[in-house]
XYZ file of C-alpha atoms in Angstrom:
388
model
C 110.730 115.469 -76.862
C 112.828 113.584 -79.376
C 116.229 114.030 -80.287
C 117.601 117.557 -80.426
C 119.152 117.899 -84.098
C 121.754 120.450 -84.537
C 122.546 122.229 -88.179
C 125.863 119.965 -88.061
C 123.237 116.761 -88.244
C 120.958 118.628 -91.166
C 124.223 119.057 -93.049
C 125.115 115.515 -92.606
C 121.523 114.294 -93.315
C 121.389 115.772 -96.250
C 124.635 114.505 -97.870
C 125.626 111.832 -99.759
C 127.130 110.132 -96.863
C 124.472 110.998 -94.541
C 121.636 109.512 -97.466
C 123.302 106.288 -97.800
C 123.695 106.199 -93.906
C 119.977 106.695 -93.587
C 119.201 103.978 -96.415
C 121.388 101.665 -94.182
C 119.651 102.502 -90.974
C 116.086 102.197 -92.835
C 116.824 98.499 -93.070
C 116.585 98.189 -89.249
C 113.094 97.485 -87.794
C 113.762 99.986 -84.613
C 110.718 98.729 -82.906
C 110.660 99.408 -79.197
C 111.441 95.473 -78.821
C 114.485 95.414 -81.384
C 116.007 98.942 -80.727
C 118.564 98.623 -77.905
C 120.399 95.993 -80.436
C 119.753 97.806 -83.619
C 121.382 101.024 -82.019
C 124.228 99.049 -80.710
C 124.943 97.754 -84.745
C 124.607 101.031 -85.844
C 127.082 102.637 -83.796
C 129.693 100.367 -84.664
C 129.674 101.914 -88.263
C 128.038 105.578 -87.196
C 129.170 106.454 -83.962
C 127.703 109.565 -82.742
C 125.501 109.776 -85.879
C 123.668 106.875 -84.861
C 120.750 109.200 -82.962
C 120.198 111.093 -85.555
C 119.974 108.417 -87.976
C 117.468 106.581 -85.956
C 115.464 109.664 -85.150
C 115.191 110.689 -88.712
C 114.156 107.155 -90.011
C 111.504 106.646 -87.142
C 109.997 110.189 -87.866
C 109.746 109.207 -91.330
C 107.871 106.063 -90.715
C 105.422 108.144 -88.751
C 104.941 111.095 -91.510
C 104.126 108.349 -94.133
C 100.106 108.720 -93.672
C 100.324 112.473 -92.691
C 102.517 113.406 -95.546
C 102.640 111.412 -98.164
C 105.496 111.934 -100.522
C 107.707 113.193 -97.875
C 109.742 109.946 -97.709
C 113.139 111.752 -97.582
C 112.429 114.712 -95.481
C 114.110 115.857 -92.559
C 111.827 116.429 -89.304
C 112.175 117.137 -85.549
C 109.431 115.618 -83.283
C 107.806 118.402 -82.701
C 107.712 119.688 -86.224
C 106.037 116.602 -87.460
C 103.481 116.967 -84.602
C 102.615 120.336 -85.753
C 103.065 119.915 -89.755
C 99.760 120.410 -91.287
C 98.579 117.151 -92.967
C 98.920 117.273 -96.724
C 95.694 117.365 -97.688
C 94.773 120.184 -95.506
C 97.709 122.208 -96.616
C 96.741 121.786 -100.435
C 93.091 122.599 -99.584
C 94.313 125.812 -98.038
C 96.604 126.819 -101.040
C 93.946 126.019 -103.618
C 92.077 128.788 -101.514
C 94.937 131.310 -101.976
C 95.596 130.447 -105.649
C 97.371 132.966 -107.462
C 98.586 135.682 -104.766
C 101.837 135.854 -103.212
C 101.589 134.058 -99.500
C 104.244 134.672 -96.744
C 104.308 131.786 -94.112
C 105.515 133.354 -91.208
C 106.086 130.133 -88.886
C 107.157 127.888 -91.823
C 109.044 125.371 -89.600
C 110.041 122.336 -91.768
C 108.015 123.591 -94.793
C 104.923 121.388 -95.112
C 102.987 124.120 -96.003
C 105.389 125.876 -97.928
C 105.461 122.707 -100.417
C 101.811 122.952 -101.258
C 101.768 126.509 -101.531
C 104.190 126.697 -103.985
C 101.815 124.535 -106.369
C 99.275 127.420 -106.654
C 100.967 130.327 -105.886
C 103.604 132.435 -108.360
C 105.884 133.518 -104.988
C 105.856 132.375 -101.607
C 108.104 133.262 -98.227
C 108.726 130.883 -95.484
C 110.500 132.500 -92.667
C 111.076 131.237 -88.739
C 113.122 131.710 -85.855
C 114.405 128.212 -85.602
C 117.926 127.630 -87.569
C 117.327 123.737 -87.921
C 113.920 123.462 -89.088
C 114.872 126.361 -91.616
C 117.596 124.046 -92.833
C 115.165 121.298 -92.772
C 113.107 123.216 -94.938
C 115.614 123.963 -97.404
C 116.242 120.341 -97.796
C 112.842 119.378 -97.582
C 111.803 121.975 -101.152
C 114.980 121.891 -103.412
C 112.176 121.370 -106.176
C 110.333 124.360 -105.542
C 112.981 126.762 -104.812
C 112.143 128.725 -107.791
C 109.166 130.189 -106.494
C 110.291 130.237 -102.457
C 112.238 132.086 -100.321
C 113.605 131.363 -97.065
C 114.360 133.670 -94.526
C 115.307 133.882 -90.493
C 112.331 136.156 -88.934
C 110.637 137.031 -86.380
C 106.674 136.283 -86.954
C 106.054 139.442 -85.084
C 108.036 141.649 -87.340
C 106.769 141.687 -90.746
C 109.154 142.201 -93.401
C 107.318 141.602 -96.322
C 104.920 143.113 -99.175
C 103.213 139.169 -99.750
C 99.302 139.858 -100.219
C 98.366 136.934 -97.829
C 100.243 136.422 -94.322
C 99.934 132.713 -92.899
C 100.584 131.669 -89.125
C 100.502 128.665 -87.638
C 101.092 129.258 -83.733
C 102.485 126.937 -81.459
C 99.577 125.314 -79.344
C 101.385 124.464 -76.177
C 102.035 126.671 -73.152
C 104.249 125.315 -70.167
C 104.609 122.210 -71.911
C 100.383 121.970 -72.081
C 98.575 121.955 -74.956
C 96.666 125.481 -74.856
C 93.010 126.994 -75.981
C 93.990 130.213 -74.732
C 94.591 132.845 -77.815
C 96.895 134.572 -75.612
C 99.249 131.515 -74.605
C 99.675 130.309 -78.352
C 103.426 131.245 -79.472
C 103.273 133.705 -81.098
C 99.970 134.988 -79.131
C 97.143 135.165 -81.517
C 96.580 139.163 -80.448
C 100.002 140.280 -80.773
C 99.655 138.313 -84.526
C 96.397 140.567 -85.128
C 98.146 143.349 -84.137
C 101.430 142.993 -86.191
C 99.498 141.861 -89.213
C 96.512 144.670 -88.958
C 94.705 145.501 -92.029
C 96.564 142.761 -93.914
C 95.009 139.599 -95.252
C 95.757 136.717 -92.852
C 95.231 133.098 -92.572
C 95.442 131.600 -89.068
C 95.801 127.996 -88.420
C 94.667 127.236 -84.761
C 93.351 124.182 -82.624
C 89.985 123.495 -83.397
C 89.077 123.416 -79.720
C 89.496 127.132 -79.432
C 86.586 129.075 -78.368
C 85.300 130.979 -81.462
C 82.305 132.971 -79.866
C 84.985 134.526 -77.224
C 87.545 134.750 -79.864
C 85.012 137.136 -82.047
C 86.518 136.624 -85.127
C 85.616 139.348 -87.930
C 86.163 137.106 -90.919
C 85.659 133.345 -91.569
C 86.287 130.595 -89.141
C 86.966 127.304 -91.390
C 87.144 123.817 -89.194
C 88.538 121.176 -91.363
C 88.416 117.597 -90.946
C 90.284 114.549 -92.609
C 88.803 111.350 -92.900
C 86.522 111.941 -89.996
C 89.096 113.282 -87.597
C 88.988 117.309 -87.201
C 92.280 118.767 -87.855
C 92.075 122.397 -87.290
C 90.398 125.506 -87.731
C 91.616 128.112 -89.994
C 90.666 131.808 -89.262
C 90.365 133.857 -92.381
C 90.493 137.667 -92.422
C 87.650 139.513 -93.626
C 89.482 139.774 -97.101
C 89.899 136.313 -97.273
C 86.496 135.093 -96.168
C 83.365 134.765 -98.726
C 81.115 137.680 -98.093
C 78.452 136.579 -95.776
C 80.421 133.445 -94.755
C 81.617 133.676 -90.641
C 81.618 129.747 -90.173
C 82.451 126.987 -92.542
C 82.825 123.290 -91.931
C 85.116 121.395 -94.793
C 85.620 118.004 -94.914
C 88.380 116.273 -96.318
C 88.796 112.575 -97.700
C 91.753 110.653 -98.760
C 89.284 108.476 -101.168
C 86.194 110.904 -102.163
C 85.318 114.308 -103.072
C 85.713 117.218 -100.353
C 82.823 119.140 -99.662
C 81.765 121.980 -97.361
C 78.840 123.758 -95.709
C 78.677 127.485 -94.228
C 76.657 129.504 -91.819
C 75.052 131.065 -95.032
C 73.248 128.065 -96.444
C 69.604 127.501 -95.407
C 69.233 126.181 -91.734
C 65.656 125.627 -91.637
C 64.338 122.138 -90.364
C 61.289 120.692 -89.145
C 60.815 119.375 -85.445
C 59.758 115.757 -85.662
C 59.840 112.357 -84.094
C 62.638 110.207 -84.643
C 62.863 108.765 -87.942
C 64.133 105.479 -89.501
C 68.054 106.214 -89.156
C 70.176 108.218 -86.798
C 73.238 110.107 -88.009
C 76.381 111.763 -86.228
C 77.520 114.455 -88.466
C 81.368 115.040 -88.832
C 82.936 116.603 -86.505
C 83.954 119.813 -88.194
C 80.231 120.247 -88.753
C 79.660 120.201 -84.900
C 82.438 122.228 -84.131
C 81.684 124.813 -86.633
C 78.106 124.927 -85.167
C 76.432 123.795 -88.449
C 74.597 120.794 -87.194
C 71.224 122.472 -88.677
C 72.423 123.548 -91.850
C 73.653 120.077 -92.749
C 70.329 118.418 -91.644
C 68.464 121.090 -93.868
C 70.855 120.047 -97.092
C 70.164 116.385 -96.172
C 66.470 116.624 -95.807
C 67.198 115.676 -91.813
C 66.277 117.145 -88.533
C 67.448 116.452 -85.047
C 66.491 114.428 -81.986
C 66.664 117.439 -79.594
C 67.594 121.050 -80.707
C 70.520 120.950 -78.135
C 71.827 117.722 -79.268
C 74.201 117.317 -82.536
C 72.692 113.834 -83.858
C 70.322 113.981 -86.669
C 67.699 111.709 -87.766
C 65.578 110.884 -90.989
C 64.675 108.488 -93.278
C 67.166 108.232 -95.469
C 71.312 108.193 -95.008
C 73.075 110.495 -96.910
C 75.571 109.484 -99.454
C 78.988 108.574 -97.592
C 77.508 109.456 -94.099
C 77.427 106.650 -91.562
C 73.931 105.836 -90.420
C 72.292 103.510 -87.392
C 68.774 102.022 -88.356
C 66.696 101.907 -84.960
C 65.729 98.846 -83.785
C 64.060 100.352 -80.427
C 63.456 103.408 -78.436
C 63.688 103.207 -74.096
C 64.539 105.289 -71.314
C 68.015 104.474 -70.224
C 67.709 102.431 -67.484
C 70.221 99.607 -67.220
C 68.037 96.632 -66.337
C 65.626 96.540 -68.577
C 68.244 97.355 -71.758
C 70.471 94.633 -70.316
C 67.156 92.478 -70.773
C 66.238 93.618 -74.333
C 70.365 92.810 -75.451
C 70.181 89.358 -74.159
C 66.879 88.761 -75.851
C 68.320 89.883 -79.295
C 71.583 87.973 -78.751
C 73.524 91.162 -78.662
C 77.644 90.732 -78.954
C 79.892 93.365 -79.978
C 78.350 96.665 -78.840
C 79.226 99.816 -79.974
C 78.122 102.635 -77.812
C 77.866 106.523 -78.662
C 76.702 109.283 -76.434
C 76.017 113.087 -76.597
C 74.468 115.280 -73.562
C 74.827 112.507 -71.031
C 77.244 112.315 -68.432
C 78.100 108.375 -69.138
C 81.451 106.409 -69.578
C 80.556 104.086 -72.393
C 83.134 101.412 -71.885
C 81.783 101.491 -67.818
C 78.387 100.771 -69.680
C 79.502 98.010 -71.379
C 81.250 96.417 -68.700
C 77.585 96.460 -66.857
C 75.392 95.690 -69.621
C 77.904 92.655 -70.680
C 76.516 91.517 -74.221
C 77.405 88.194 -74.567
C 75.642 87.361 -77.725
C 77.064 87.141 -81.334
C 75.028 89.666 -83.046
C 76.740 93.149 -83.114
C 74.428 96.326 -82.076
C 75.162 100.052 -81.474
C 73.446 101.966 -78.828
C 73.180 105.678 -78.880
C 72.606 107.299 -75.515
C 71.313 110.874 -75.630
C 69.167 113.411 -73.662
C 65.577 114.675 -75.433
C 64.211 117.331 -73.483
C 64.772 116.439 -69.669
C 64.995 112.631 -70.364
C 67.866 110.182 -70.990
C 67.215 107.838 -73.857
C 68.658 104.848 -75.588
C 68.040 103.757 -79.363
C 69.195 100.465 -79.661
C 70.802 100.153 -83.250
C 71.598 97.725 -86.231
C 75.186 97.953 -86.655
C 76.198 99.045 -89.907
């Protein structure tokens, strides 16, 4: 749960005295091994302020990768977990450039910081006084075009061109994929902003088919990890697009793929390589579209693995060395013959625990290999591949 910050904590942490105390606290390791001793030393100087100081330092350290440039921000533990990564928020802000935007669940301001760069006017509202105070601290350089207000997300209070919402994804202490159990509930949000341009951030595990969303569902990944799905209302969606995969990278160029793109691919025997598409492509249901774009095809029409004779730039491929029916004894013998050592196991379409299988195969050699275990037709099949 983390430390429960108060408005008084936020005021202190944002003051000159609080800033100096945070600088001092940051000199401590604050690791599980050192924490008790560090707390004892800090309490001698900072007394009851110690818990807020230590929690803030530890949250800032956790935020470095997710929110680069937020080194002096204030967070709660929940707010940091829920915050949109900077790269993802920047992508959304670019799509909304030039519009006035109201983030009705603004929390500590991660989304607002990026919207302020591209939008002429931005409103952030929330019901949580502490998070609003933290947002005011976190966004001092952008206050010229940002207005913060306390408001209920289900009670429209602005005429902004676009409304953004990020409902909390936990119910009864557990993560939920049920739209009606989000906070605020997705059906209630849609009713409250009927007829308005709306962008709703959701968990990528949401069942989009059951949702029957009328606009565009965009699944976004960052550095290989699927981060979120964004529901764009029809007025914000590209014409003819209902599904989109957007792939962001900290080091490379972003790219996207939509269901309006071609998806005609051949049915052929496996090529020289096997490839596992980015999770955003898989989750958005655009595996065939990706294959068509890059001259690939599927191992099986129901399985997301792709194959081809070349590997698209920036994609990880596994060169096929052998193909076998999935039977442990012959597979173990073949791995031994090839002096297999470190063994990566990828699976799709089969009920299989990779760690348990690795333990049974007992690779003891020195040459790294990769096993791709999948189903082709009704047959469990294993591809023995070179590890890239």
